[in-house]
Amino acid sequence: MRAISPPTYSPEYVYDLCINSISDQNLRGRLLLIRGGVFEAAQDYLIKAQTRRLFSIPSNFCQNDEVVIGAVTKAELKKTYSDHMVGVGKPARYIYDLLIASAPRRKCPFCGFGHATTLDHYLPKAKFPLLSVIPWNLVPACKDCNTGKSSTIARMESEQTLHPYFERRAISEEQWVYARLITSAPPVLEFFVSPPPYWDEIEKARVESHFIGYKLATRFSVEASNELAALKDVFNNLWDDLGAEGVRLHLRGVAHGKALQHVNSWDTAMYQALAASAWYFSGGFRDFV
């Protein structure tokens, strides 16, 4: 996960930008009447996000054509986002674009390697329609993380996936993503979670939930398989000049550099595992195709 500073745009400002672009006077009037309810939901979200209790916000299970608050339906609340924030040319579109641009180096903060091209509703608007345009609930993401994450809603604190806006620094600065090289035929690089032992049990469970919910073991393996195939030729040449020790030192150097950038990235874990494998740097790299 990559940490991002929480958005500074107020929920009131963003909500008003969205509804003021609605030409249907009846709909705009009904949305104006529920402003207080939307802002109350936003403040509740902020408090619970800061205290790791977003799981306690109740889901809304009504149908799209059913009223959620006042005289406004679920579909109408959701469309404040899809039609009046995402819509090109709408006044609130620039907030949408700025939120996406807040992703570190345009990389998805949930997985760390995908290109952030969309906004993810941390609490999905289908089940939390009052939060459809609340900035703290809108996180830049890649399409895979936005559409492929688990649809399960957390029922307790330990099940909550990581929130890039609200986690303590240790989550992004201390290592908990690792890999191990299994020298089978063919060899396999396996990614796993191992948080520091001094973390509290809730945080340990949450990084595991994040890893599983975003299917990172499989997705990291796909990225690593391409890198491993490319390294074969690199290390063949290095082996000719410097032998196994040269390959090992190169791996250690790259692993160190990767860790300085992002300690929980797939490539940090991969290079650490390779540098620790005598089988790999002694010639096993040739088995990856």
mmCIF file of C-alpha atoms in Angstrom:
data_model
loop_
_atom_site.group_PDB
_atom_site.id
_atom_site.type_symbol
_atom_site.label_atom_id
_atom_site.label_comp_id
_atom_site.label_asym_id
_atom_site.label_seq_id
_atom_site.Cartn_x
_atom_site.Cartn_y
_atom_site.Cartn_z
ATOM 1 C CA MET A 1 0.000 0.000 0.000
ATOM 2 C CA ARG A 2 1.102 3.562 -0.738
ATOM 3 C CA ALA A 3 0.113 6.293 1.701
ATOM 4 C CA ILE A 4 -1.600 9.435 0.382
ATOM 5 C CA SER A 5 -2.477 12.593 2.294
ATOM 6 C CA PRO A 6 -6.271 12.835 2.730
ATOM 7 C CA PRO A 7 -8.044 15.190 0.312
ATOM 8 C CA THR A 8 -8.476 18.737 1.572
ATOM 9 C CA TYR A 9 -11.621 19.466 -0.460
ATOM 10 C CA SER A 10 -14.576 19.779 1.897
ATOM 11 C CA PRO A 11 -17.544 17.434 1.375
ATOM 12 C CA GLU A 12 -19.808 20.485 1.248
ATOM 13 C CA TYR A 13 -17.839 22.039 -1.590
ATOM 14 C CA VAL A 14 -17.704 18.845 -3.669
ATOM 15 C CA TYR A 15 -21.363 17.972 -3.092
ATOM 16 C CA ASP A 16 -22.509 21.469 -4.041
ATOM 17 C CA LEU A 17 -20.367 21.410 -7.188
ATOM 18 C CA CYS A 18 -22.081 18.180 -8.217
ATOM 19 C CA ILE A 19 -25.680 19.120 -7.553
ATOM 20 C CA ASN A 20 -25.376 22.674 -8.906
ATOM 21 C CA SER A 21 -24.737 21.241 -12.359
ATOM 22 C CA ILE A 22 -28.049 19.355 -12.372
ATOM 23 C CA SER A 23 -30.527 20.912 -14.786
ATOM 24 C CA ASP A 24 -33.550 19.050 -13.409
ATOM 25 C CA GLN A 25 -34.884 21.560 -10.887
ATOM 26 C CA ASN A 26 -36.951 18.975 -9.040
ATOM 27 C CA LEU A 27 -33.997 16.640 -8.536
ATOM 28 C CA ARG A 28 -31.657 19.453 -7.570
ATOM 29 C CA GLY A 29 -34.177 20.689 -5.017
ATOM 30 C CA ARG A 30 -34.519 17.259 -3.439
ATOM 31 C CA LEU A 31 -30.740 16.858 -3.283
ATOM 32 C CA LEU A 32 -30.406 20.269 -1.649
ATOM 33 C CA LEU A 33 -32.848 19.238 1.066
ATOM 34 C CA ILE A 34 -30.651 16.293 2.107
ATOM 35 C CA ARG A 35 -27.371 18.243 2.303
ATOM 36 C CA GLY A 36 -27.379 18.005 6.090
ATOM 37 C CA GLY A 37 -27.741 14.237 6.006
ATOM 38 C CA VAL A 38 -24.937 13.864 3.485
ATOM 39 C CA PHE A 39 -22.581 16.072 5.501
ATOM 40 C CA GLU A 40 -23.438 14.232 8.711
ATOM 41 C CA ALA A 41 -22.566 10.953 6.959
ATOM 42 C CA ALA A 42 -19.295 12.508 5.766
ATOM 43 C CA GLN A 43 -18.252 13.591 9.254
ATOM 44 C CA ASP A 44 -19.155 10.186 10.641
ATOM 45 C CA TYR A 45 -17.002 8.612 7.922
ATOM 46 C CA LEU A 46 -14.019 10.827 8.783
ATOM 47 C CA ILE A 47 -14.210 10.055 12.499
ATOM 48 C CA LYS A 48 -14.515 6.324 11.908
ATOM 49 C CA ALA A 49 -11.773 6.268 9.270
ATOM 50 C CA GLN A 50 -9.388 7.903 11.728
ATOM 51 C CA THR A 51 -10.228 5.340 14.392
ATOM 52 C CA ARG A 52 -10.274 2.232 12.145
ATOM 53 C CA ARG A 53 -14.017 1.745 12.559
ATOM 54 C CA LEU A 54 -15.372 2.148 9.031
ATOM 55 C CA PHE A 55 -16.702 -1.395 9.338
ATOM 56 C CA SER A 56 -19.303 -0.074 11.799
ATOM 57 C CA ILE A 57 -21.052 2.127 9.201
ATOM 58 C CA PRO A 58 -24.206 0.204 8.248
ATOM 59 C CA SER A 59 -24.700 -0.861 4.622
ATOM 60 C CA ASN A 60 -27.771 0.166 2.648
ATOM 61 C CA PHE A 61 -29.536 -2.771 1.019
ATOM 62 C CA CYS A 62 -32.430 -0.986 -0.649
ATOM 63 C CA GLN A 63 -32.993 -1.168 -4.412
ATOM 64 C CA ASN A 64 -31.901 1.559 -6.815
ATOM 65 C CA ASP A 65 -35.422 2.956 -7.153
ATOM 66 C CA GLU A 66 -36.040 3.040 -3.403
ATOM 67 C CA VAL A 67 -35.626 6.159 -1.260
ATOM 68 C CA VAL A 68 -32.487 6.329 0.906
ATOM 69 C CA ILE A 69 -32.972 9.705 2.570
ATOM 70 C CA GLY A 70 -35.554 12.453 2.258
ATOM 71 C CA ALA A 71 -37.110 11.979 -1.171
ATOM 72 C CA VAL A 72 -33.895 10.865 -2.929
ATOM 73 C CA THR A 73 -33.394 7.347 -4.267
ATOM 74 C CA LYS A 74 -30.257 5.249 -4.235
ATOM 75 C CA ALA A 75 -29.903 5.622 -8.018
ATOM 76 C CA GLU A 76 -30.098 9.409 -7.775
ATOM 77 C CA LEU A 77 -27.415 9.518 -5.098
ATOM 78 C CA LYS A 78 -25.131 7.280 -7.145
ATOM 79 C CA LYS A 79 -25.649 9.446 -10.229
ATOM 80 C CA THR A 80 -24.371 12.519 -8.398
ATOM 81 C CA TYR A 81 -21.017 10.768 -8.838
ATOM 82 C CA SER A 82 -21.324 9.034 -12.209
ATOM 83 C CA ASP A 83 -23.117 11.891 -14.013
ATOM 84 C CA HIS A 84 -21.969 15.013 -12.215
ATOM 85 C CA MET A 85 -18.462 14.244 -10.968
ATOM 86 C CA VAL A 86 -17.133 11.784 -13.539
ATOM 87 C CA GLY A 87 -18.931 13.473 -16.417
ATOM 88 C CA VAL A 88 -16.513 15.335 -18.697
ATOM 89 C CA GLY A 89 -17.236 19.059 -18.687
ATOM 90 C CA LYS A 90 -19.063 19.003 -15.367
ATOM 91 C CA PRO A 91 -17.880 21.523 -12.716
ATOM 92 C CA ALA A 92 -16.853 18.772 -10.281
ATOM 93 C CA ARG A 93 -14.826 16.887 -12.884
ATOM 94 C CA TYR A 94 -11.679 18.777 -11.953
ATOM 95 C CA ILE A 95 -11.940 17.368 -8.399
ATOM 96 C CA TYR A 96 -12.139 13.882 -9.921
ATOM 97 C CA ASP A 97 -9.015 14.552 -11.982
ATOM 98 C CA LEU A 98 -7.087 16.034 -9.047
ATOM 99 C CA LEU A 99 -7.914 13.057 -6.844
ATOM 100 C CA ILE A 100 -6.584 10.663 -9.484
ATOM 101 C CA ALA A 101 -3.461 12.799 -9.883
ATOM 102 C CA SER A 102 -2.787 12.494 -6.128
ATOM 103 C CA ALA A 103 -1.672 8.875 -6.620
ATOM 104 C CA PRO A 104 2.097 8.648 -5.923
ATOM 105 C CA ARG A 105 3.795 8.724 -9.331
ATOM 106 C CA ARG A 106 0.391 7.860 -10.797
ATOM 107 C CA LYS A 107 0.654 4.355 -9.328
ATOM 108 C CA CYS A 108 -2.309 2.676 -7.654
ATOM 109 C CA PRO A 109 -1.889 2.916 -3.860
ATOM 110 C CA PHE A 110 -3.729 -0.361 -3.245
ATOM 111 C CA CYS A 111 -1.427 -2.641 -5.269
ATOM 112 C CA GLY A 112 1.559 -0.369 -5.847
ATOM 113 C CA PHE A 113 2.126 -1.134 -9.525
ATOM 114 C CA GLY A 114 -1.053 -0.537 -11.559
ATOM 115 C CA HIS A 115 -1.646 2.791 -13.292
ATOM 116 C CA ALA A 116 -4.150 4.878 -11.324
ATOM 117 C CA THR A 117 -6.759 5.813 -13.926
ATOM 118 C CA THR A 118 -9.984 5.840 -11.910
ATOM 119 C CA LEU A 119 -11.398 6.478 -8.449
ATOM 120 C CA ASP A 120 -12.340 3.669 -6.125
ATOM 121 C CA HIS A 121 -15.117 4.088 -3.573
ATOM 122 C CA TYR A 122 -13.429 2.601 -0.518
ATOM 123 C CA LEU A 123 -16.925 1.942 0.809
ATOM 124 C CA PRO A 124 -18.814 1.091 -2.412
ATOM 125 C CA LYS A 125 -21.521 3.516 -3.455
ATOM 126 C CA ALA A 126 -23.877 0.609 -4.186
ATOM 127 C CA LYS A 127 -24.011 -0.122 -0.449
ATOM 128 C CA PHE A 128 -23.130 3.330 0.907
ATOM 129 C CA PRO A 129 -24.863 5.746 -1.485
ATOM 130 C CA LEU A 130 -24.669 8.744 0.881
ATOM 131 C CA LEU A 131 -20.871 8.571 0.477
ATOM 132 C CA SER A 132 -20.925 8.647 -3.336
ATOM 133 C CA VAL A 133 -19.114 11.997 -3.702
ATOM 134 C CA ILE A 134 -17.402 12.291 -0.308
ATOM 135 C CA PRO A 135 -13.708 12.973 -1.097
ATOM 136 C CA TRP A 136 -12.363 10.870 1.797
ATOM 137 C CA ASN A 137 -14.131 7.839 0.319
ATOM 138 C CA LEU A 138 -12.690 8.357 -3.184
ATOM 139 C CA VAL A 139 -9.223 6.855 -3.655
ATOM 140 C CA PRO A 140 -7.201 6.824 -6.904
ATOM 141 C CA ALA A 141 -6.859 3.252 -8.141
ATOM 142 C CA CYS A 142 -6.033 1.088 -11.120
ATOM 143 C CA LYS A 143 -8.907 -0.633 -12.887
ATOM 144 C CA ASP A 144 -7.875 -4.050 -11.587
ATOM 145 C CA CYS A 145 -8.041 -2.919 -7.952
ATOM 146 C CA ASN A 146 -11.251 -0.972 -8.520
ATOM 147 C CA THR A 147 -13.147 -3.775 -10.220
ATOM 148 C CA GLY A 148 -11.372 -6.890 -8.986
ATOM 149 C CA LYS A 149 -11.251 -6.409 -5.231
ATOM 150 C CA SER A 150 -13.357 -8.590 -2.987
ATOM 151 C CA SER A 151 -16.965 -7.383 -2.762
ATOM 152 C CA THR A 152 -17.224 -8.556 0.841
ATOM 153 C CA ILE A 153 -17.981 -5.790 3.331
ATOM 154 C CA ALA A 154 -15.908 -5.859 6.522
ATOM 155 C CA ARG A 155 -17.922 -6.917 9.564
ATOM 156 C CA MET A 156 -15.165 -6.192 12.066
ATOM 157 C CA GLU A 157 -12.019 -4.102 12.331
ATOM 158 C CA SER A 158 -9.670 -6.951 11.445
ATOM 159 C CA GLU A 159 -11.424 -7.484 8.088
ATOM 160 C CA GLN A 160 -10.944 -3.910 6.864
ATOM 161 C CA THR A 161 -8.591 -3.511 3.925
ATOM 162 C CA LEU A 162 -6.013 -0.736 4.145
ATOM 163 C CA HIS A 163 -7.112 2.837 3.477
ATOM 164 C CA PRO A 164 -4.369 4.890 1.767
ATOM 165 C CA TYR A 165 -5.611 8.122 3.374
ATOM 166 C CA PHE A 166 -5.833 6.989 6.982
ATOM 167 C CA GLU A 167 -3.242 4.367 7.932
ATOM 168 C CA ARG A 168 -0.418 5.016 10.371
ATOM 169 C CA ARG A 169 3.015 5.450 8.799
ATOM 170 C CA ALA A 170 4.284 2.030 9.855
ATOM 171 C CA ILE A 171 1.879 0.330 7.432
ATOM 172 C CA SER A 172 3.702 1.838 4.448
ATOM 173 C CA GLU A 173 7.169 2.180 5.986
ATOM 174 C CA GLU A 174 7.702 -1.214 7.667
ATOM 175 C CA GLN A 175 7.944 -4.393 5.632
ATOM 176 C CA TRP A 176 5.155 -6.951 5.667
ATOM 177 C CA VAL A 177 5.185 -8.225 2.040
ATOM 178 C CA TYR A 178 7.717 -10.985 1.355
ATOM 179 C CA ALA A 179 8.429 -13.685 -1.206
ATOM 180 C CA ARG A 180 9.994 -17.115 -1.117
ATOM 181 C CA LEU A 181 11.584 -19.026 -3.974
ATOM 182 C CA ILE A 182 10.441 -22.634 -4.263
ATOM 183 C CA THR A 183 12.921 -24.640 -6.344
ATOM 184 C CA SER A 184 10.408 -27.035 -7.813
ATOM 185 C CA ALA A 185 10.152 -27.960 -11.486
ATOM 186 C CA PRO A 186 9.327 -25.392 -12.689
ATOM 187 C CA PRO A 187 10.530 -23.065 -9.915
ATOM 188 C CA VAL A 188 7.926 -20.813 -8.297
ATOM 189 C CA LEU A 189 8.141 -17.438 -6.586
ATOM 190 C CA GLU A 190 5.496 -17.265 -3.871
ATOM 191 C CA PHE A 191 4.384 -14.011 -2.212
ATOM 192 C CA PHE A 192 3.072 -13.867 1.338
ATOM 193 C CA VAL A 193 2.397 -11.557 4.287
ATOM 194 C CA SER A 194 4.493 -11.507 7.449
ATOM 195 C CA PRO A 195 3.937 -8.373 9.558
ATOM 196 C CA PRO A 196 6.421 -7.334 12.264
ATOM 197 C CA PRO A 197 5.767 -9.343 15.468
ATOM 198 C CA TYR A 198 5.359 -6.196 17.580
ATOM 199 C CA TRP A 199 2.356 -4.938 15.558
ATOM 200 C CA ASP A 200 -1.005 -5.330 17.229
ATOM 201 C CA GLU A 201 -3.102 -8.306 16.146
ATOM 202 C CA ILE A 202 -5.687 -6.124 14.395
ATOM 203 C CA GLU A 203 -3.091 -4.548 12.102
ATOM 204 C CA LYS A 204 -1.621 -7.956 11.329
ATOM 205 C CA ALA A 205 -5.051 -9.207 10.318
ATOM 206 C CA ARG A 206 -5.794 -6.093 8.257
ATOM 207 C CA VAL A 207 -2.705 -6.335 6.054
ATOM 208 C CA GLU A 208 -3.630 -9.981 5.473
ATOM 209 C CA SER A 209 -7.182 -8.913 4.550
ATOM 210 C CA HIS A 210 -5.783 -6.324 2.154
ATOM 211 C CA PHE A 211 -3.428 -8.851 0.548
ATOM 212 C CA ILE A 212 -6.250 -11.342 0.040
ATOM 213 C CA GLY A 213 -8.953 -8.840 -0.879
ATOM 214 C CA TYR A 214 -6.936 -7.322 -3.718
ATOM 215 C CA LYS A 215 -5.650 -10.749 -4.848
ATOM 216 C CA LEU A 216 -2.073 -9.522 -4.553
ATOM 217 C CA ALA A 217 -0.379 -12.927 -4.342
ATOM 218 C CA THR A 218 -1.548 -13.829 -7.834
ATOM 219 C CA ARG A 219 -1.105 -10.368 -9.303
ATOM 220 C CA PHE A 220 2.405 -10.007 -7.864
ATOM 221 C CA SER A 221 3.309 -13.416 -9.301
ATOM 222 C CA VAL A 222 2.259 -12.294 -12.779
ATOM 223 C CA GLU A 223 4.487 -9.209 -12.539
ATOM 224 C CA ALA A 224 7.372 -11.268 -11.183
ATOM 225 C CA SER A 225 7.139 -13.934 -13.891
ATOM 226 C CA ASN A 226 7.801 -11.346 -16.585
ATOM 227 C CA GLU A 227 10.731 -9.897 -14.665
ATOM 228 C CA LEU A 228 12.236 -13.318 -13.984
ATOM 229 C CA ALA A 229 12.165 -14.229 -17.666
ATOM 230 C CA ALA A 230 13.927 -10.982 -18.572
ATOM 231 C CA LEU A 231 16.602 -11.458 -15.895
ATOM 232 C CA LYS A 232 17.759 -14.724 -17.433
ATOM 233 C CA ASP A 233 19.739 -13.011 -20.187
ATOM 234 C CA VAL A 234 21.001 -10.278 -17.856
ATOM 235 C CA PHE A 235 22.457 -12.789 -15.437
ATOM 236 C CA ASN A 236 23.900 -15.016 -18.140
ATOM 237 C CA ASN A 237 26.096 -12.102 -19.172
ATOM 238 C CA LEU A 238 26.925 -11.160 -15.574
ATOM 239 C CA TRP A 239 27.767 -14.779 -14.781
ATOM 240 C CA ASP A 240 30.306 -14.877 -17.610
ATOM 241 C CA ASP A 241 32.123 -11.875 -16.123
ATOM 242 C CA LEU A 242 31.721 -12.236 -12.347
ATOM 243 C CA GLY A 243 30.210 -15.651 -11.608
ATOM 244 C CA ALA A 244 27.697 -16.471 -8.883
ATOM 245 C CA GLU A 245 29.040 -13.865 -6.472
ATOM 246 C CA GLY A 246 28.557 -11.131 -9.045
ATOM 247 C CA VAL A 247 24.942 -12.185 -9.551
ATOM 248 C CA ARG A 248 24.357 -12.280 -5.799
ATOM 249 C CA LEU A 249 25.816 -8.825 -5.220
ATOM 250 C CA HIS A 250 23.764 -7.411 -8.073
ATOM 251 C CA LEU A 251 20.585 -8.887 -6.580
ATOM 252 C CA ARG A 252 21.403 -7.509 -3.130
ATOM 253 C CA GLY A 253 22.048 -4.056 -4.552
ATOM 254 C CA VAL A 254 18.797 -3.988 -6.511
ATOM 255 C CA ALA A 255 16.833 -5.307 -3.515
ATOM 256 C CA HIS A 256 18.258 -2.556 -1.329
ATOM 257 C CA GLY A 257 17.394 0.128 -3.868
ATOM 258 C CA LYS A 258 13.859 -1.195 -4.321
ATOM 259 C CA ALA A 259 13.311 -1.273 -0.559
ATOM 260 C CA LEU A 260 14.358 2.358 -0.246
ATOM 261 C CA GLN A 261 11.667 3.267 -2.761
ATOM 262 C CA HIS A 262 8.828 1.033 -1.529
ATOM 263 C CA VAL A 263 9.495 -1.591 1.091
ATOM 264 C CA ASN A 264 6.246 -3.477 0.387
ATOM 265 C CA SER A 265 6.423 -3.650 -3.392
ATOM 266 C CA TRP A 266 6.372 -6.927 -5.282
ATOM 267 C CA ASP A 267 9.818 -6.265 -6.770
ATOM 268 C CA THR A 268 11.395 -5.507 -3.382
ATOM 269 C CA ALA A 269 10.136 -8.860 -2.092
ATOM 270 C CA MET A 270 11.195 -10.637 -5.279
ATOM 271 C CA TYR A 271 14.777 -9.337 -5.334
ATOM 272 C CA GLN A 272 15.196 -10.046 -1.619
ATOM 273 C CA ALA A 273 14.077 -13.644 -2.152
ATOM 274 C CA LEU A 274 16.365 -14.103 -5.148
ATOM 275 C CA ALA A 275 19.360 -12.606 -3.315
ATOM 276 C CA ALA A 276 18.770 -15.070 -0.466
ATOM 277 C CA SER A 277 18.644 -18.106 -2.783
ATOM 278 C CA ALA A 278 22.003 -19.733 -3.447
ATOM 279 C CA TRP A 279 20.236 -21.995 -5.924
ATOM 280 C CA TYR A 280 19.072 -19.006 -7.958
ATOM 281 C CA PHE A 281 22.262 -16.945 -8.109
ATOM 282 C CA SER A 282 24.378 -20.066 -8.666
ATOM 283 C CA GLY A 283 22.654 -20.737 -11.971
ATOM 284 C CA GLY A 284 18.998 -21.403 -11.169
ATOM 285 C CA PHE A 285 18.065 -18.175 -12.931
ATOM 286 C CA ARG A 286 18.409 -20.096 -16.184
ATOM 287 C CA ASP A 287 15.356 -22.209 -15.289
ATOM 288 C CA PHE A 288 12.951 -19.294 -15.663
ATOM 289 C CA VAL A 289 11.552 -18.922 -19.162
#
